[in-house]
Structures are given as C-alpha cells and as structure tokens.
GROMACS .gro file of C-alpha atoms in nm:
model
  262
    1MET     CA    1  -0.512   2.517   0.143
    2ARG     CA    2  -0.808   2.402   0.313
    3SER     CA    3  -0.871   2.050   0.434
    4PHE     CA    4  -1.015   1.830   0.267
    5ASP     CA    5  -1.296   1.571   0.313
    6ASN     CA    6  -1.335   1.243   0.258
    7LYS     CA    7  -1.513   1.152  -0.017
    8THR     CA    8  -1.231   1.490  -0.258
    9ALA     CA    9  -0.879   1.279  -0.037
   10LEU     CA   10  -0.977   0.971  -0.176
   11LYS     CA   11  -1.048   1.067  -0.482
   12LEU     CA   12  -0.688   1.261  -0.470
   13ALA     CA   13  -0.542   0.927  -0.353
   14THR     CA   14  -0.699   0.674  -0.674
   15LYS     CA   15  -0.861   0.795  -0.975
   16GLY     CA   16  -0.737   1.240  -0.900
   17ILE     CA   17  -0.938   1.525  -0.943
   18ASP     CA   18  -1.045   1.790  -1.265
   19ILE     CA   19  -0.943   2.123  -1.178
   20THR     CA   20  -1.295   2.196  -1.054
   21GLU     CA   21  -1.322   2.003  -0.779
   22LEU     CA   22  -1.004   2.119  -0.609
   23ARG     CA   23  -1.147   2.409  -0.653
   24PRO     CA   24  -1.348   2.489  -0.419
   25PHE     CA   25  -1.047   2.428  -0.129
   26LEU     CA   26  -0.850   2.643  -0.309
   27GLU     CA   27  -0.709   3.016  -0.120
   28GLU     CA   28  -0.539   3.138  -0.294
   29SER     CA   29  -0.440   3.077  -0.684
   30LEU     CA   30  -0.386   2.733  -0.777
   31ALA     CA   31  -0.003   2.765  -0.871
   32LEU     CA   32   0.073   2.954  -0.546
   33GLU     CA   33  -0.105   2.672  -0.427
   34LEU     CA   34   0.081   2.371  -0.487
   35GLN     CA   35   0.372   2.616  -0.461
   36MET     CA   36   0.244   2.622  -0.074
   37ALA     CA   37   0.099   2.250   0.039
   38PRO     CA   38   0.468   2.176   0.080
   39ALA     CA   39   0.484   2.348   0.356
   40GLN     CA   40   0.150   2.213   0.522
   41GLY     CA   41   0.278   1.884   0.443
   42LEU     CA   42   0.164   1.777   0.097
   43GLU     CA   43   0.248   1.764  -0.211
   44ILE     CA   44  -0.043   1.719  -0.502
   45ILE     CA   45   0.158   1.629  -0.823
   46VAL     CA   46  -0.074   1.719  -1.217
   47LYS     CA   47  -0.147   1.423  -1.458
   48ASP     CA   48  -0.294   1.477  -1.783
   49ASN     CA   49  -0.480   1.754  -1.648
   50ARG     CA   50  -0.611   1.576  -1.313
   51TYR     CA   51  -0.489   1.633  -1.027
   52TYR     CA   52  -0.347   1.370  -0.712
   53PHE     CA   53  -0.105   1.378  -0.362
   54LYS     CA   54   0.241   1.291  -0.506
   55THR     CA   55   0.141   0.945  -0.280
   56ASN     CA   56  -0.006   0.796  -0.552
   57THR     CA   57   0.296   0.736  -0.726
   58ILE     CA   58   0.555   0.667  -0.436
   59PRO     CA   59   0.702   0.331  -0.389
   60LEU     CA   60   0.638   0.199  -0.032
   61GLU     CA   61   1.006   0.132   0.012
   62LYS     CA   62   1.128   0.556  -0.124
   63ALA     CA   63   0.839   0.662   0.096
   64THR     CA   64   0.948   0.825   0.432
   65PHE     CA   65   0.704   0.764   0.701
   66CYS     CA   66   0.753   1.001   1.053
   67ILE     CA   67   0.605   0.760   1.343
   68VAL     CA   68   0.439   0.953   1.604
   69ASP     CA   69   0.391   1.045   1.982
   70ILE     CA   70   0.222   1.245   2.146
   71GLU     CA   71   0.113   1.246   2.599
   72THR     CA   72  -0.117   1.553   2.637
   73ASN     CA   73  -0.159   1.668   3.016
   74GLY     CA   74  -0.632   1.587   2.930
   75SER     CA   75  -0.786   1.483   2.605
   76LYS     CA   76  -0.937   1.766   2.571
   77PRO     CA   77  -0.750   1.922   2.268
   78GLN     CA   78  -1.037   2.271   2.306
   79ARG     CA   79  -0.870   2.323   2.619
   80ASN     CA   80  -0.567   2.050   2.702
   81GLN     CA   81  -0.237   2.077   2.489
   82ILE     CA   82   0.060   1.823   2.438
   83ILE     CA   83   0.321   1.834   2.646
   84GLU     CA   84   0.532   1.646   2.545
   85ILE     CA   85   0.610   1.491   2.194
   86GLY     CA   86   0.827   1.248   1.992
   87ALA     CA   87   0.941   1.123   1.625
   88VAL     CA   88   1.079   0.809   1.434
   89LYS     CA   89   1.182   0.882   1.047
   90VAL     CA   90   1.160   0.613   0.893
   91ARG     CA   91   1.291   0.537   0.483
   92ASP     CA   92   1.288   0.177   0.286
   93GLY     CA   93   1.283   0.011   0.672
   94GLU     CA   94   1.545   0.195   0.849
   95ILE     CA   95   1.575   0.478   1.093
   96ILE     CA   96   1.712   0.833   0.901
   97GLY     CA   97   1.555   1.040   1.226
   98GLN     CA   98   1.418   1.103   1.593
   99TYR     CA   99   1.292   1.393   1.730
  100GLU     CA  100   1.170   1.408   2.065
  101SER     CA  101   1.108   1.751   2.385
  102LEU     CA  102   0.934   1.772   2.680
  103VAL     CA  103   0.648   2.097   2.624
  104GLN     CA  104   0.665   2.397   2.841
  105CYS     CA  105   0.304   2.308   3.113
  106SER     CA  106   0.228   2.485   3.427
  107GLU     CA  107  -0.091   2.203   3.506
  108ILE     CA  108  -0.040   1.828   3.489
  109SER     CA  109  -0.280   1.660   3.730
  110THR     CA  110  -0.139   1.334   3.941
  111HIS     CA  111  -0.319   1.094   3.758
  112ILE     CA  112  -0.096   1.238   3.449
  113THR     CA  113   0.168   1.231   3.651
  114GLU     CA  114   0.095   0.886   3.800
  115LEU     CA  115   0.128   0.772   3.347
  116THR     CA  116   0.375   0.917   3.189
  117GLY     CA  117   0.624   1.048   3.481
  118ILE     CA  118   0.601   1.400   3.321
  119ASN     CA  119   0.554   1.649   3.621
  120THR     CA  120   0.544   2.057   3.639
  121ASP     CA  121   0.878   2.089   3.766
  122GLU     CA  122   1.028   1.879   3.461
  123THR     CA  123   0.843   2.081   3.194
  124LYS     CA  124   0.874   2.477   3.353
  125ASN     CA  125   1.246   2.492   3.152
  126ALA     CA  126   1.132   2.318   2.879
  127PRO     CA  127   1.023   2.515   2.585
  128PRO     CA  128   0.654   2.656   2.443
  129GLN     CA  129   0.411   2.466   2.240
  130GLN     CA  130   0.415   2.679   2.002
  131ARG     CA  131   0.801   2.652   1.954
  132VAL     CA  132   0.808   2.294   1.935
  133LEU     CA  133   0.500   2.275   1.719
  134ASN     CA  134   0.679   2.483   1.456
  135GLU     CA  135   1.011   2.254   1.570
  136PHE     CA  136   0.806   1.947   1.508
  137ARG     CA  137   0.634   2.052   1.176
  138ALA     CA  138   0.984   2.105   1.046
  139PHE     CA  139   1.096   1.744   1.140
  140LEU     CA  140   0.744   1.629   1.029
  141GLY     CA  141   0.785   1.785   0.625
  142THR     CA  142   0.506   1.672   0.373
  143ASP     CA  143   0.599   1.302   0.498
  144ILE     CA  144   0.354   1.000   0.587
  145PHE     CA  145   0.240   1.055   0.908
  146VAL     CA  146   0.194   0.746   1.143
  147ALA     CA  147   0.036   0.732   1.510
  148HIS     CA  148  -0.095   0.420   1.740
  149ASP     CA  149  -0.414   0.551   1.731
  150VAL     CA  150  -0.387   0.838   1.453
  151LYS     CA  151  -0.709   0.967   1.526
  152PHE     CA  152  -0.628   1.122   1.896
  153ASP     CA  153  -0.284   1.220   1.743
  154TYR     CA  154  -0.346   1.387   1.416
  155SER     CA  155  -0.677   1.560   1.512
  156PHE     CA  156  -0.488   1.668   1.844
  157ILE     CA  157  -0.188   1.799   1.722
  158SER     CA  158  -0.417   1.934   1.381
  159ALA     CA  159  -0.570   2.202   1.649
  160MET     CA  160  -0.270   2.291   1.827
  161PHE     CA  161  -0.143   2.460   1.516
  162GLU     CA  162  -0.457   2.610   1.474
  163ARG     CA  163  -0.473   2.749   1.794
  164TYR     CA  164  -0.164   2.938   1.739
  165ASN     CA  165  -0.330   3.066   1.425
  166MET     CA  166  -0.101   2.814   1.199
  167GLN     CA  167  -0.147   2.685   0.872
  168PRO     CA  168  -0.356   2.357   0.873
  169MET     CA  169  -0.140   1.996   0.876
  170LEU     CA  170  -0.240   1.833   0.572
  171ASN     CA  171   0.011   1.514   0.526
  172ARG     CA  172  -0.131   1.160   0.442
  173HIS     CA  173  -0.152   0.935   0.752
  174LEU     CA  174  -0.217   0.604   0.903
  175CYS     CA  175  -0.353   0.460   1.208
  176SER     CA  176  -0.111   0.129   1.239
  177ILE     CA  177  -0.332  -0.013   1.535
  178ASP     CA  178  -0.531  -0.050   1.129
  179LEU     CA  179  -0.270  -0.196   0.990
  180ALA     CA  180  -0.173  -0.423   1.239
  181GLU     CA  181  -0.484  -0.538   1.249
  182ARG     CA  182  -0.537  -0.611   0.849
  183THR     CA  183  -0.122  -0.773   0.895
  184PHE     CA  184  -0.137  -1.061   1.174
  185ALA     CA  185  -0.443  -1.136   1.470
  186SER     CA  186  -0.349  -1.071   1.818
  187TYR     CA  187  -0.585  -1.086   2.106
  188ARG     CA  188  -0.581  -0.716   2.175
  189TYR     CA  189  -0.415  -0.441   1.991
  190GLY     CA  190  -0.325  -0.276   2.197
  191LEU     CA  191   0.062  -0.104   2.215
  192ASN     CA  192   0.167  -0.267   2.551
  193TYR     CA  193   0.005  -0.575   2.529
  194LEU     CA  194   0.131  -0.560   2.175
  195ASN     CA  195   0.511  -0.530   2.251
  196ALA     CA  196   0.470  -0.718   2.559
  197SER     CA  197   0.350  -0.999   2.324
  198LEU     CA  198   0.554  -0.976   1.965
  199GLN     CA  199   0.882  -0.859   2.196
  200LEU     CA  200   0.912  -0.505   1.993
  201HIS     CA  201   1.097  -0.289   2.199
  202HIS     CA  202   1.267  -0.407   2.522
  203THR     CA  203   1.354  -0.084   2.651
  204ALA     CA  204   1.011   0.048   2.619
  205THR     CA  205   0.912   0.310   2.865
  206HIS     CA  206   0.470   0.328   2.770
  207HIS     CA  207   0.335   0.698   2.813
  208ARG     CA  208   0.666   0.822   2.701
  209ALA     CA  209   0.681   0.990   2.325
  210LEU     CA  210   0.984   0.914   2.200
  211SER     CA  211   0.960   0.555   2.366
  212ASP     CA  212   0.602   0.502   2.207
  213ALA     CA  213   0.728   0.657   1.855
  214ILE     CA  214   0.994   0.374   1.905
  215THR     CA  215   0.804   0.134   1.975
  216THR     CA  216   0.534   0.158   1.770
  217THR     CA  217   0.848   0.219   1.433
  218LYS     CA  218   0.839  -0.127   1.596
  219LEU     CA  219   0.490  -0.215   1.523
  220PHE     CA  220   0.478  -0.061   1.169
  221LEU     CA  221   0.783  -0.225   1.018
  222LYS     CA  222   0.633  -0.582   1.142
  223SER     CA  223   0.314  -0.462   0.922
  224LEU     CA  224   0.518  -0.386   0.611
  225LYS     CA  225   0.684  -0.727   0.606
  226LEU     CA  226   0.314  -0.857   0.606
  227LEU     CA  227   0.171  -0.680   0.375
  228PRO     CA  228   0.016  -0.899   0.007
  229ASP     CA  229   0.276  -0.772  -0.249
  230GLU     CA  230  -0.039  -0.542  -0.479
  231VAL     CA  231   0.010  -0.310  -0.220
  232LYS     CA  232   0.310  -0.061  -0.371
  233THR     CA  233   0.253   0.249  -0.325
  234VAL     CA  234   0.188   0.480  -0.021
  235GLU     CA  235  -0.171   0.507  -0.125
  236GLU     CA  236  -0.231   0.218  -0.152
  237LEU     CA  237  -0.096   0.120   0.178
  238ILE     CA  238  -0.311   0.339   0.314
  239LEU     CA  239  -0.642   0.213   0.150
  240PHE     CA  240  -0.508  -0.140   0.278
  241SER     CA  241  -0.505  -0.045   0.612
  242LYS     CA  242  -0.848   0.054   0.635
  243GLN     CA  243  -1.070  -0.180   0.336
  244ALA     CA  244  -0.865  -0.497   0.388
  245LYS     CA  245  -1.003  -0.748   0.639
  246ARG     CA  246  -0.903  -0.807   0.944
  247PHE     CA  247  -0.752  -1.105   1.107
  248LYS     CA  248  -1.017  -1.277   1.292
  249ARG     CA  249  -0.866  -1.216   1.686
  250PRO     CA  250  -0.799  -1.531   1.950
  251LYS     CA  251  -1.074  -1.588   2.187
  252LEU     CA  252  -0.778  -1.730   2.428
  253ASP     CA  253  -0.562  -1.490   2.530
  254PRO     CA  254  -0.254  -1.655   2.465
  255MET     CA  255  -0.043  -1.395   2.673
  256GLN     CA  256  -0.236  -1.569   2.983
  257THR     CA  257  -0.188  -1.897   2.868
  258GLU     CA  258   0.134  -1.859   2.897
  259THR     CA  259   0.173  -1.694   3.202
  260GLU     CA  260  -0.064  -1.965   3.384
  261GLU     CA  261   0.171  -2.224   3.202
  262LYS     CA  262   0.479  -2.157   3.393
   0.00000   0.00000   0.00000
C-alpha cells in the first residue's frame, strides 16, 4: 500500500473514504492490501461501506504507543544513517516494553561523538542498519509512533526503509512537542529544557536514544493526563495535537529566574 496524502489521511482518520478514493493507493487487490497493511504498521477497518483507520475507534486507554528516538551521524537521510535507536512501548499509562540498539557505522564525526558520546569503535561490533531496522519494525508493529519532533525521526526512519527496499512505514504518528504545546505552558519545549524544568527523568543522558525515548515517554504521559475530557480516541488525540490552541509561552524563563534567586 502506498503512503496517503494528508487530505486522504485526514478523511481516513475522521469521516472515512469509499473504495473509489482508496483504490489509487492500492498496489494489489483490496483484500490482500488490507491483510498486508499491518506489516506496514497500519490497520484499516470497514464500517458501513466506508474505510477508516482502526485508530479512529481505539480508546486512548487501549491504545499502544511506541515512543521513539534516534541518533544519526548527520541530518540528511540521503547520505547519513542511524547510529542508535531507542523505543519505549506504553499502554494505559504503563511502560510495557523497550527496544534499543547501536547501529554499525564507519563514519561518525567528532561533532556527533561530542554530542552523543558514540564513536565508531563503539559501533563496529553493532548489528548492521538493515538488521536493526527489521528488529525495530517488528517491535513497532501497528503501534502509534510518537517522537519529540516526530517529523525528523519518522521521515529519517522511513528513508532508511526505502534505502533497503523495505515496505513503507505507514504507522499513525504524533509529535510530543505539538502535544506539549497544547497541554501546558513552557518557556521552551526542547526535550532537555522540559526534562530540567519538569524533573521528568532524573538519570537522563541527553542525546542517547533510549534515555531520550524514556524522557519523551514521561513527557507524553504528563500531556495525556492534561487532555480535555472530549479527547477519547487515538485519532482525536492526533487531531488535538495538530489543531488545538497552543498555550501562550511565558515571557521570562522561570528556570533562569530560579537560578538567579539562588
């Protein structure tokens, strides 16, 4: 199945589409595509002859979210690669699984090593990228993909799947920055800043994949507790994270003020 454009995805998430709208995205027969879609991270259901993302009907407390973080040796997926990946599974407020792996890489700049602490010696005995991607995809399954700045992590991993001729990743996804901006006020929304101001993860090692995934998980769970009552399903959550009004940021940094007072 091909990736959906934003307009079609919004319809699948809300009011559904008919078969004529779905057909352009099919590469095989409808029955086969619906059977194969979960292998790409997506489940589609039929209701009253209209097709919907299954997440349209899944209550938040029954949904499984996979909070993901990657470290890379550069920002361009066309010429760079993943060097570490970490992921945390959450359901009904509880962590139910974790995945982490370094990735074999022969080129890591001094800047990236200074940022992450990862060097080529550390990765030389790590599994190759394609194997890690297969393991990650098996761990992710059909869960909702969550990341802090999800556009980067999701698009970079998708590009790596494409590099190895793997099926496109179609998992529903949301950004923990977008959600945080709509659930509480903060001077900044960078992960390191939020961890310090909210005391989310006391033993965090910033720019290490699993540690950042754990910090993001704690942030995500905080945001879920602050949702308005009308947000009940996964798709309502995704829509809320994109369309609800953002909190106004304070003009002064409370962290800086607190430091000055001390």
